[in-house]
Coordinates of N, CA, C and O in Angstrom, one line a residue:
X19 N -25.8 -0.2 -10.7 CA -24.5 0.2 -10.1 C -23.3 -0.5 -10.7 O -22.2 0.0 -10.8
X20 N -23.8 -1.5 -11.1 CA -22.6 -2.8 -11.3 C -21.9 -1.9 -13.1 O -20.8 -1.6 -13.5
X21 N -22.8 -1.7 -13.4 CA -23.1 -0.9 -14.9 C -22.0 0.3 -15.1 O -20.9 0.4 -15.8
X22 N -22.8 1.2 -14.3 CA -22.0 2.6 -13.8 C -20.5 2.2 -13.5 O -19.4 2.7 -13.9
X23 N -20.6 1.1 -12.7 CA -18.8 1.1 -12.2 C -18.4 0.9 -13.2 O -17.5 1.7 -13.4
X24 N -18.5 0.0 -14.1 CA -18.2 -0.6 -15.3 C -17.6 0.2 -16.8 O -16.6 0.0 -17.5
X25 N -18.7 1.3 -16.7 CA -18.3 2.1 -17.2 C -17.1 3.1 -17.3 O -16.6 3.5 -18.3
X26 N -16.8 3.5 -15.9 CA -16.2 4.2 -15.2 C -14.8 3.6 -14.7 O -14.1 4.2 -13.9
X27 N -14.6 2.2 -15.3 CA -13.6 1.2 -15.5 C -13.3 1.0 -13.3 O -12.3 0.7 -12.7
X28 N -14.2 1.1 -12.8 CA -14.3 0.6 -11.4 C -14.6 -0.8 -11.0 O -15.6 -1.1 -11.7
X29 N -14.3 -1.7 -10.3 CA -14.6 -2.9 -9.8 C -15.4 -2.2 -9.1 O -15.5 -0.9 -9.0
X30 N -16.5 -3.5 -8.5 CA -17.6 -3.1 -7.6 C -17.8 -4.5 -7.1 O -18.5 -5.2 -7.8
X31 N -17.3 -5.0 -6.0 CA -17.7 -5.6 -5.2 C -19.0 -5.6 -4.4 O -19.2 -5.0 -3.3
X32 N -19.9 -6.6 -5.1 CA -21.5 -6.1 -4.6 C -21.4 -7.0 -3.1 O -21.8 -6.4 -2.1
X33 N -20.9 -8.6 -2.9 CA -21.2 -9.4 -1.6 C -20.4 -8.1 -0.6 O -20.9 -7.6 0.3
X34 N -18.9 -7.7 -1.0 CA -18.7 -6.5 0.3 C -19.3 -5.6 0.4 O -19.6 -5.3 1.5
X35 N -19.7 -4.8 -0.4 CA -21.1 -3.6 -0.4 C -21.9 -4.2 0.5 O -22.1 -3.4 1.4
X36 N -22.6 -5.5 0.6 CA -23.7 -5.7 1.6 C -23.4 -6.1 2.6 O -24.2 -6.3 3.6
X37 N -21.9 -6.5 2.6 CA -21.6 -6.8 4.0 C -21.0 -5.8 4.9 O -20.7 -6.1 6.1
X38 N -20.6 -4.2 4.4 CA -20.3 -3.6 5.0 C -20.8 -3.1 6.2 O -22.0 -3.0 6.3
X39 N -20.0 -2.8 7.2 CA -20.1 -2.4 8.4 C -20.6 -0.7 8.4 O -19.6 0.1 8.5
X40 N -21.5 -0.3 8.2 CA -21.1 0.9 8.2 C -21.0 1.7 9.6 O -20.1 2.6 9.9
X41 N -22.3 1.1 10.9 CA -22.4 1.8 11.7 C -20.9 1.8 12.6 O -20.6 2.7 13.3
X42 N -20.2 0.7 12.4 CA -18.4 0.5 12.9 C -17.8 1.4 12.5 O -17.1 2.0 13.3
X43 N -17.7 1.9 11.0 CA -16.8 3.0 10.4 C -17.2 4.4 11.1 O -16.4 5.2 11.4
X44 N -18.6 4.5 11.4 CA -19.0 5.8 11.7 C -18.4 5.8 13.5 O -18.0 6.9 14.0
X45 N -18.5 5.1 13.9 CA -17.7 4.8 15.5 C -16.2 4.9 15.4 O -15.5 5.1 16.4
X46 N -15.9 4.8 14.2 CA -14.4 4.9 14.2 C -13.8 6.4 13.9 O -12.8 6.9 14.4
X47 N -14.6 6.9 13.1 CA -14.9 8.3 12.4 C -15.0 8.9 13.4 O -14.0 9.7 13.8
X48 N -16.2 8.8 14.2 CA -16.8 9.5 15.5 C -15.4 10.0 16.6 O -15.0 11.1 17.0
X49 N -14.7 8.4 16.9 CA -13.3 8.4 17.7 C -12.2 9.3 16.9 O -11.7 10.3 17.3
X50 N -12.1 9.0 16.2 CA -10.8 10.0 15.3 C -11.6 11.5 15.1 O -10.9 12.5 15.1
X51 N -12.5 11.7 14.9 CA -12.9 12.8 15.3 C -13.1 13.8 16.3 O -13.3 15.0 16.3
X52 N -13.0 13.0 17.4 CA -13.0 13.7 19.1 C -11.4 13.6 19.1 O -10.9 14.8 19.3
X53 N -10.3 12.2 18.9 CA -8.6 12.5 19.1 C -8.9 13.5 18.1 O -9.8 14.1 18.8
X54 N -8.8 14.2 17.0 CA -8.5 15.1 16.5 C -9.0 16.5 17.0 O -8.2 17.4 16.9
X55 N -10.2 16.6 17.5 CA -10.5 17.8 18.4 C -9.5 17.8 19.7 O -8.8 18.8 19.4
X56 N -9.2 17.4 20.7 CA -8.4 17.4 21.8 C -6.8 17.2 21.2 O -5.9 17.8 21.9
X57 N -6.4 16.6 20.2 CA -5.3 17.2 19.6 C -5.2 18.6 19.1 O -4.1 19.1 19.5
X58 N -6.1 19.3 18.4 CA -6.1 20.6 18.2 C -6.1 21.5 19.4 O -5.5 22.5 19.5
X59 N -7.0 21.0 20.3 CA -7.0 22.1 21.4 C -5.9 22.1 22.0 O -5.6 23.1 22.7
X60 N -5.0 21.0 21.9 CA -3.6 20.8 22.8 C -2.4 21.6 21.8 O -1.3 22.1 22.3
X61 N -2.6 21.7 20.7 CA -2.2 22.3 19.5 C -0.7 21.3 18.9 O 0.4 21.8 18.6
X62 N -1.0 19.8 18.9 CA -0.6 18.9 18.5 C -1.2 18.5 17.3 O -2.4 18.1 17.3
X63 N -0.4 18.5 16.1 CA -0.5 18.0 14.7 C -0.6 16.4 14.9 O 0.4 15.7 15.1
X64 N -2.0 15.9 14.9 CA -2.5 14.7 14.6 C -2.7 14.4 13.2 O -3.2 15.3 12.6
X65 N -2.4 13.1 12.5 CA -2.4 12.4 11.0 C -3.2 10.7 11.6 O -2.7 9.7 12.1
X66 N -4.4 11.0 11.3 CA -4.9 9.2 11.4 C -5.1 9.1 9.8 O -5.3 9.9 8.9
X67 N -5.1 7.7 10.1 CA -5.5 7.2 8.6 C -6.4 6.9 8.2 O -6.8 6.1 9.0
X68 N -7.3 6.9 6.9 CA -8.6 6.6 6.4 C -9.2 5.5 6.9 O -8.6 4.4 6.7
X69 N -10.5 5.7 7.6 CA -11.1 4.4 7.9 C -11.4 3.4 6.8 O -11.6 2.3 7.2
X70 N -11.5 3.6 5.8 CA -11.5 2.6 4.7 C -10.7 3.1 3.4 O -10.6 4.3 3.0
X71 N -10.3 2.1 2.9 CA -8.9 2.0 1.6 C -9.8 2.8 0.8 O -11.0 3.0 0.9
X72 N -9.0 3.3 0.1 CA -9.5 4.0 -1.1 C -8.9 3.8 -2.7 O -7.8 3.2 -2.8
X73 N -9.5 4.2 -3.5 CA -9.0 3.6 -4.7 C -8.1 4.7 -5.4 O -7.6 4.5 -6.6
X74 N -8.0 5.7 -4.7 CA -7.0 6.9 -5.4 C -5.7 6.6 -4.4 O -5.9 6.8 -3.2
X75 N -4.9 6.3 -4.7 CA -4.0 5.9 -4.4 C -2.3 7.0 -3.8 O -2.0 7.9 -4.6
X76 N -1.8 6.9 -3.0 CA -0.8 7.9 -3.0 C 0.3 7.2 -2.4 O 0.0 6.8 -1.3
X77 N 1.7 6.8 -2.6 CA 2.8 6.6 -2.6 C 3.4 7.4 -1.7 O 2.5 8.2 -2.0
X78 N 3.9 7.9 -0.9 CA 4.0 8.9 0.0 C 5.8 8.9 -0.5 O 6.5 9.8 -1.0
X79 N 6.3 7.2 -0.1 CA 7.7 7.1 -0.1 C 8.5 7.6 -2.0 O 9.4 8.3 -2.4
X80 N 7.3 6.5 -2.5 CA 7.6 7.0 -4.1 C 7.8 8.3 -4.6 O 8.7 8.5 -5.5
X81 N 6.9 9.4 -4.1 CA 6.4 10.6 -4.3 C 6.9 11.6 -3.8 O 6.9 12.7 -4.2
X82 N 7.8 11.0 -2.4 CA 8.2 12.2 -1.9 C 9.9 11.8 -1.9 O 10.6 12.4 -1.0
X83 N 10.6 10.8 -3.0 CA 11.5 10.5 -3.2 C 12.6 10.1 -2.0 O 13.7 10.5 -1.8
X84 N 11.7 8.8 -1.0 CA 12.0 8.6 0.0 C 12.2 6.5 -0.4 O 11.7 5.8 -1.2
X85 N 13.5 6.4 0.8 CA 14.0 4.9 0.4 C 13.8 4.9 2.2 O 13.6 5.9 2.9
X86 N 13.9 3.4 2.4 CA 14.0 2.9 3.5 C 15.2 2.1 3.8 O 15.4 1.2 2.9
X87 N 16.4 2.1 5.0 CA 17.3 1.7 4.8 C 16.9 0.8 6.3 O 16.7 1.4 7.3
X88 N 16.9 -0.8 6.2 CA 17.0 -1.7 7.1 C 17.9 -1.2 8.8 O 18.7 -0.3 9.0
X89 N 17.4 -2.1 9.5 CA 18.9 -2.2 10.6 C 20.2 -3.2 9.8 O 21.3 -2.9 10.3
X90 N 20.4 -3.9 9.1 CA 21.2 -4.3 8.6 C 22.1 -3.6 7.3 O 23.1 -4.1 6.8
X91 N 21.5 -2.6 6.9 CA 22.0 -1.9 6.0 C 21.5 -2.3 4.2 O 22.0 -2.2 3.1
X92 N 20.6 -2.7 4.5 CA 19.8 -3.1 3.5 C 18.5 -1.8 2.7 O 17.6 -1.4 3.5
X93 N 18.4 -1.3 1.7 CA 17.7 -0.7 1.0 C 16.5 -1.0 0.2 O 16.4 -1.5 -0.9
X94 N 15.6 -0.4 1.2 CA 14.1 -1.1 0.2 C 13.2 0.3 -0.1 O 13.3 1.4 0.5
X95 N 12.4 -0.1 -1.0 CA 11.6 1.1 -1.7 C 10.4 1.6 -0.5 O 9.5 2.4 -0.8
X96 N 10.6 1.3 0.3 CA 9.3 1.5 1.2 C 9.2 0.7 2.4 O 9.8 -0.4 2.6
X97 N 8.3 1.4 3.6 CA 7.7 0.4 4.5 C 7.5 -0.6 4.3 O 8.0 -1.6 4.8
X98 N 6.0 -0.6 3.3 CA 5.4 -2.0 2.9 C 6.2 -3.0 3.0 O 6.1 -4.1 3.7
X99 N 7.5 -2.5 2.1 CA 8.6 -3.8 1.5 C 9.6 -4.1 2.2 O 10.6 -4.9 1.8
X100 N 9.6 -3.6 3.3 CA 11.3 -4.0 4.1 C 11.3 -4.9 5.0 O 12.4 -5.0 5.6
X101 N 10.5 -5.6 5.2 CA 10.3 -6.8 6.1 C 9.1 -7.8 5.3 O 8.4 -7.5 4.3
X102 N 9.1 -9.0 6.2 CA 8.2 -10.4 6.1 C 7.3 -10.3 7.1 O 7.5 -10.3 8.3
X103 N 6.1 -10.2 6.6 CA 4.8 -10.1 7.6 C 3.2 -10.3 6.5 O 3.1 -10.4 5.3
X104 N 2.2 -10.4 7.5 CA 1.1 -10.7 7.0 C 0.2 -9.1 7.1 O 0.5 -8.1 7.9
X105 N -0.8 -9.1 6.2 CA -1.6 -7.6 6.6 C -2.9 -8.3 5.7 O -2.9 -8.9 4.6
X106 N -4.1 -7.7 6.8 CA -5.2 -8.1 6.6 C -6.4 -7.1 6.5 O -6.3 -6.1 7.3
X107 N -7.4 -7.1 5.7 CA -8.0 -5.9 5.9 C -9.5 -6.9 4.7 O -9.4 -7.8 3.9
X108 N -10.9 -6.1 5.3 CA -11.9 -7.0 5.5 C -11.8 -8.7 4.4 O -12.1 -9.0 3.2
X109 N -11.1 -9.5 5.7 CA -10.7 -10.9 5.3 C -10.1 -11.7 4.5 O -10.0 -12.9 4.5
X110 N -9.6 -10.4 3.6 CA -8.2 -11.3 3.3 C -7.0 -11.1 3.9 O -6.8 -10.1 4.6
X111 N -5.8 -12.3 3.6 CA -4.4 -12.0 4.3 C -3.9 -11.3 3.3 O -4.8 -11.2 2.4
X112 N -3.0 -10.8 2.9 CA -1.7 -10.6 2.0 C -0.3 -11.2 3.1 O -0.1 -11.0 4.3
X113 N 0.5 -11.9 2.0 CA 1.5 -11.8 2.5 C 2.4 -11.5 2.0 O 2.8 -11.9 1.0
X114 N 3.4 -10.1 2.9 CA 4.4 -9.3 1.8 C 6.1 -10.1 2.5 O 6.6 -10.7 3.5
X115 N 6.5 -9.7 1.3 CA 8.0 -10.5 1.7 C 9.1 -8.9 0.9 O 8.8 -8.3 -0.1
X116 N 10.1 -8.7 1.9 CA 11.1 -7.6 1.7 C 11.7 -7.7 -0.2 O 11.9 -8.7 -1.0
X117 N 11.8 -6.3 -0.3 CA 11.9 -6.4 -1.6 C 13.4 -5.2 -1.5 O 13.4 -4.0 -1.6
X118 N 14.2 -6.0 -1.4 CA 15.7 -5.2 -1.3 C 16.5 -4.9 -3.0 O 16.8 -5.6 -3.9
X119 N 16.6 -3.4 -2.7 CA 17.7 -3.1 -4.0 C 19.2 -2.9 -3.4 O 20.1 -3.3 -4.3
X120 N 19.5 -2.7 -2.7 CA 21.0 -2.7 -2.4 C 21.3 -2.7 -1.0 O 20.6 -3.1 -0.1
X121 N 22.7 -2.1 -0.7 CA 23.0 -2.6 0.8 C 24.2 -1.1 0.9 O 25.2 -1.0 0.1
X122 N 24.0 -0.4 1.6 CA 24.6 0.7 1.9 C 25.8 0.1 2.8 O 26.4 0.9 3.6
X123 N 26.1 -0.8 2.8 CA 27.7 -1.1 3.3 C 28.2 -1.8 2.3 O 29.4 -2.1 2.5
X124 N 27.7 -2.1 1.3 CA 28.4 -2.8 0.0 C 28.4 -1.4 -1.2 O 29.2 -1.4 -2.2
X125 N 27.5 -0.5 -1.1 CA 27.4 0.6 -2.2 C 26.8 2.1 -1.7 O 26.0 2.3 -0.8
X126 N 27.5 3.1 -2.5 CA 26.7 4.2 -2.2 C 25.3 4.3 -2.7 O 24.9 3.9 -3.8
X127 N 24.3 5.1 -1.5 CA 23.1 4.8 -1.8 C 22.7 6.0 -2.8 O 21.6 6.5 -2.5
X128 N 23.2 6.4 -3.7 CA 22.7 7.0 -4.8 C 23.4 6.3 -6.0 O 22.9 6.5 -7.1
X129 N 24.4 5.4 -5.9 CA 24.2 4.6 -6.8 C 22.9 3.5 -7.2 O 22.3 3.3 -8.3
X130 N 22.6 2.9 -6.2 CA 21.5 2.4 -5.6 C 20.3 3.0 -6.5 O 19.8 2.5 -7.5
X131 N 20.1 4.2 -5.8 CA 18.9 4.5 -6.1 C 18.8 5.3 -7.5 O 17.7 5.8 -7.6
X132 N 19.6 5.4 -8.4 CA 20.1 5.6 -10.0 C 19.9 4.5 -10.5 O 19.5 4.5 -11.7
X133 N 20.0 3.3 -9.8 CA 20.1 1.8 -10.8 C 19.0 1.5 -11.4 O 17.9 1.4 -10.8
X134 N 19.0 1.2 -12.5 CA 17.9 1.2 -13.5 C 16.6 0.3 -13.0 O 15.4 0.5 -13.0
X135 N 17.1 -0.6 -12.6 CA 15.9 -1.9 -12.1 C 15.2 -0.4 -10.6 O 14.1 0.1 -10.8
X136 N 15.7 -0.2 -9.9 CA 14.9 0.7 -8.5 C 14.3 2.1 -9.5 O 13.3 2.7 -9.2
X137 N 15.0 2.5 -10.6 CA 14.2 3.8 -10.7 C 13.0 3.4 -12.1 O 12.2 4.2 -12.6
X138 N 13.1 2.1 -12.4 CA 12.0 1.1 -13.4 C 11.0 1.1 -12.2 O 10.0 1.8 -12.2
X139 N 11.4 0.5 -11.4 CA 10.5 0.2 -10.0 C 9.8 1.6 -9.7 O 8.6 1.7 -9.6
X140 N 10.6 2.6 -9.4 CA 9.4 4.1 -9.0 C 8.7 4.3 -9.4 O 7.7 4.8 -8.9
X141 N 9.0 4.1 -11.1 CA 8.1 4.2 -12.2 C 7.2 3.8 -12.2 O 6.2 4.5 -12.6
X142 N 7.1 2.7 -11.9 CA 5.7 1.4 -12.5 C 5.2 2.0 -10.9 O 4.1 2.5 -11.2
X143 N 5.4 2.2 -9.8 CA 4.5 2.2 -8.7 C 3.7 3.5 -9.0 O 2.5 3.5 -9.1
X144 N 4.7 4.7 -9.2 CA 4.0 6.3 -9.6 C 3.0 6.3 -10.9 O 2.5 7.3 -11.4
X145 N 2.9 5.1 -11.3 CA 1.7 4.9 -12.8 C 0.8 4.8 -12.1 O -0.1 5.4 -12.5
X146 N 0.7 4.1 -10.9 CA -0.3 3.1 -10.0 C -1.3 2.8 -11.2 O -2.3 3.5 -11.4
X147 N -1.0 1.5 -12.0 CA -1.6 0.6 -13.0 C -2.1 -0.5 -12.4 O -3.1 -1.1 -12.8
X148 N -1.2 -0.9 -11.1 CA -1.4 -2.0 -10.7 C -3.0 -1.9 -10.1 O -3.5 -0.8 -9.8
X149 N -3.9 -3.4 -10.0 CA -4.9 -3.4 -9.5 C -5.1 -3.1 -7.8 O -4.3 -3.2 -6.9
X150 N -6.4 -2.8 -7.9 CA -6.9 -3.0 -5.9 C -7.5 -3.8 -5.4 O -8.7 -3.7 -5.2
X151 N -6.7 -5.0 -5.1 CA -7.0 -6.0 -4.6 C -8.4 -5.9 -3.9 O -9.5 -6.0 -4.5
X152 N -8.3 -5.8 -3.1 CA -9.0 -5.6 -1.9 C -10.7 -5.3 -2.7 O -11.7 -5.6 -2.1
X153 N -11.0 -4.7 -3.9 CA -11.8 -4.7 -4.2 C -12.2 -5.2 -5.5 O -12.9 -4.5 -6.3
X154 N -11.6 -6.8 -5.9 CA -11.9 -7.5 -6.4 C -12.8 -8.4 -7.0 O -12.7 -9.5 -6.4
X155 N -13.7 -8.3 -7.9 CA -14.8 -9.3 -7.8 C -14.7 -10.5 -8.3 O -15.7 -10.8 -9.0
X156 N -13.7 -11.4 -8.1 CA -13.3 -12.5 -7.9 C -12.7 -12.7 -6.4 O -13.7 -13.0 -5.7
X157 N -11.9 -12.7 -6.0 CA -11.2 -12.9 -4.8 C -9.5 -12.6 -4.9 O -9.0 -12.4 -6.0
X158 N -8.8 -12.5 -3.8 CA -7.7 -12.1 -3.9 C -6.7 -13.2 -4.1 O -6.2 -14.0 -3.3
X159 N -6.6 -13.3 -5.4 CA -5.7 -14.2 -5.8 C -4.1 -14.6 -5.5 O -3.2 -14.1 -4.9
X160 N -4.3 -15.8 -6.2 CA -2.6 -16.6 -5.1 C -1.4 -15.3 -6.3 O -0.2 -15.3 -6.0
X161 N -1.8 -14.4 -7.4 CA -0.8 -13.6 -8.0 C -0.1 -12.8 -6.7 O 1.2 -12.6 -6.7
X162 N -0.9 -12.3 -5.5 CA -0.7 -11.4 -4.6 C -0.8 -12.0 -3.4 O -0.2 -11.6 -2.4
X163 N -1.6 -13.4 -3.2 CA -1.6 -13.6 -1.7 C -0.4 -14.2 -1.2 O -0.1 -14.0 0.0
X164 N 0.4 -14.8 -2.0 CA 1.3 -15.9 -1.9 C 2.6 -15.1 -1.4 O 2.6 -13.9 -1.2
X165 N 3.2 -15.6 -1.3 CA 4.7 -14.3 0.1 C 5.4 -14.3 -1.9 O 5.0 -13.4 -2.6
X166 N 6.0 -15.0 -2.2 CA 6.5 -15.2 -3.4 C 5.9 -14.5 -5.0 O 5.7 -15.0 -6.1
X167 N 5.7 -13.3 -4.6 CA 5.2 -12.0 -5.5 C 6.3 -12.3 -6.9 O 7.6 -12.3 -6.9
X168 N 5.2 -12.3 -7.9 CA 5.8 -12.6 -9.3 C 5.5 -11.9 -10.0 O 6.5 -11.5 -10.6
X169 N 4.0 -11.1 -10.2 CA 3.5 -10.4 -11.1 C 2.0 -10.1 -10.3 O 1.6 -10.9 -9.5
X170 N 1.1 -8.9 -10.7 CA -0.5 -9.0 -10.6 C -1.1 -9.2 -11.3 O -0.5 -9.7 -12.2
X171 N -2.3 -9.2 -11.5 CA -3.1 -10.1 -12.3 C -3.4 -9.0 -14.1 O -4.0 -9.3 -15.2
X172 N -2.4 -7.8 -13.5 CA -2.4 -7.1 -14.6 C -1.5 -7.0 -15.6 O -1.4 -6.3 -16.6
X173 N -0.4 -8.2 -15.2 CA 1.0 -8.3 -15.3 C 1.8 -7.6 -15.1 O 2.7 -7.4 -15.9
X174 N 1.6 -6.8 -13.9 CA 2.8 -5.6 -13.3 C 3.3 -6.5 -12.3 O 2.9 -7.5 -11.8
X175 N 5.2 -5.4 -12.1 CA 5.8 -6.1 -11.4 C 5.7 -5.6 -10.3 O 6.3 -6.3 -9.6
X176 N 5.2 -4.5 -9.5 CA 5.1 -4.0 -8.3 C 4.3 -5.0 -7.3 O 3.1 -5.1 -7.4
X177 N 5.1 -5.6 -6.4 CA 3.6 -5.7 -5.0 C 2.9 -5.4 -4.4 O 2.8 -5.8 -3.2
X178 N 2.2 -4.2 -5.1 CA 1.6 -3.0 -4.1 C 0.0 -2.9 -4.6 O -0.6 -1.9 -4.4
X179 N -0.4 -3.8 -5.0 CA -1.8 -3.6 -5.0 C -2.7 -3.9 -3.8 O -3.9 -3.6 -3.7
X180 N -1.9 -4.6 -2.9 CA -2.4 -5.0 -1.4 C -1.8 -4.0 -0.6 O -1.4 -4.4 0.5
X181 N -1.6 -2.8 -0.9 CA -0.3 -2.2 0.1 C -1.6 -1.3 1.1 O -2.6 -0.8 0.5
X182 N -1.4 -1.2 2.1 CA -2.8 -0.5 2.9 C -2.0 0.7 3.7 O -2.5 1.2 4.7
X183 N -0.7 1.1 3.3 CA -0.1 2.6 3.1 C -0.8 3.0 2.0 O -1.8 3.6 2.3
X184 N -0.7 3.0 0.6 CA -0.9 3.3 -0.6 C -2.2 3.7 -0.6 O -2.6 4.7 -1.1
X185 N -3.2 2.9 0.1 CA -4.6 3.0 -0.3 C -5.5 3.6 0.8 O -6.7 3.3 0.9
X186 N -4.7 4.8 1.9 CA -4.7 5.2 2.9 C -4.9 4.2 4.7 O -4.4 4.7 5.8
X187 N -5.5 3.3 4.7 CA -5.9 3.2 6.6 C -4.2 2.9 7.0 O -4.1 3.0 8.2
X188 N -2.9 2.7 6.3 CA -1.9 3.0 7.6 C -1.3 4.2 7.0 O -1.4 4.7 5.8
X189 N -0.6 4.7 8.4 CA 0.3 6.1 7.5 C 1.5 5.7 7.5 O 1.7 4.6 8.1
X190 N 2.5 6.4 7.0 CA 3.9 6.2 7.3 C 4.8 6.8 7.8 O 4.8 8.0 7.6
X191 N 5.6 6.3 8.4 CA 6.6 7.0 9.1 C 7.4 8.6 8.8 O 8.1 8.8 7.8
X192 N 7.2 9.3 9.4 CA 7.9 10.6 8.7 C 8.5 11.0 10.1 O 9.1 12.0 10.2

């Protein structure tokens, strides 16, 4: 297996392979599968999110050319990035710290979002080059765990290899 992934330029985490939960995911599956039947019969559009991260990745905000504007009038590229918080997913922390490009009471927000450093930034996330933490066979390093995000271990500047929007189990706001 280790081989095949290898080939196929995939990490393969063999200690989380054996420590997976599977009969929990199928309980979880099972539950989002009954809310999703009694949503349909009510004829309410239900969206849950994947019980486990995945490695095809989707930007939703990047992608669907969406910014997030703070309560303070602050502009950031995304959910992930607009606040200071911890997020955890099987046993590691990440800690993300707000990643602001401008401030819609100091500028108009299409200047903003024209500015070379935010539309560098769409760029490098819509490559999604950056690695997937979470399925690391080393461990999740201080490049990503640390609040103070510098680079990843691939030397990109995005902090989104820990993003658990991106790699499906949260969804985002629409």
């Amino acid at each position: 297996m280790v081989e095949d992934a290898s080939r196929q330029r995939i990490s393969l985490k063999i200690a989380d392979l054996m420590a997976f939960d599977r009969a929990r995911v199928e309980e979880v599956a099972n539950i989002f599968d009954e809310a999703a039947g009694i949503a349909a019969d009510r004829g309410l559009d239900l969206r849950l999110p994947r019980t486990v991260p995945t490695q095809v990745r989707n930007c939703d905000f990047v992608e669907e050319g969406s910014a997030f504007v703070s309560w303070d009038g602050k502009l950031h590229p995304c959910y992930f990035l607009w606040h200071r918080f911890a997020c955890h997913l099987a046993g590691l922390t990440k800690r993300v710290e707000p990643r602001v490009f401008g401030d819609v009471t100091e500028q108009p927000v299409l200047d903003v979002w024209n500015d070379r450093e935010w539309r560098s930034f769409r760029g490098e996330v819509s490559r999604y080059e950056f690695p997937f933490c979470y399925d690391c066979n080393l461990a999740l390093c201080d490049y990503v765990s640390e609040a103070e995000f510098e680079q990843d271990c691939h030397v990109g500047g995005v902090p989104c290899a820990a993003c658990l929007w991106c790699t499906g189990p949260f969804q985002c706001l629409r």
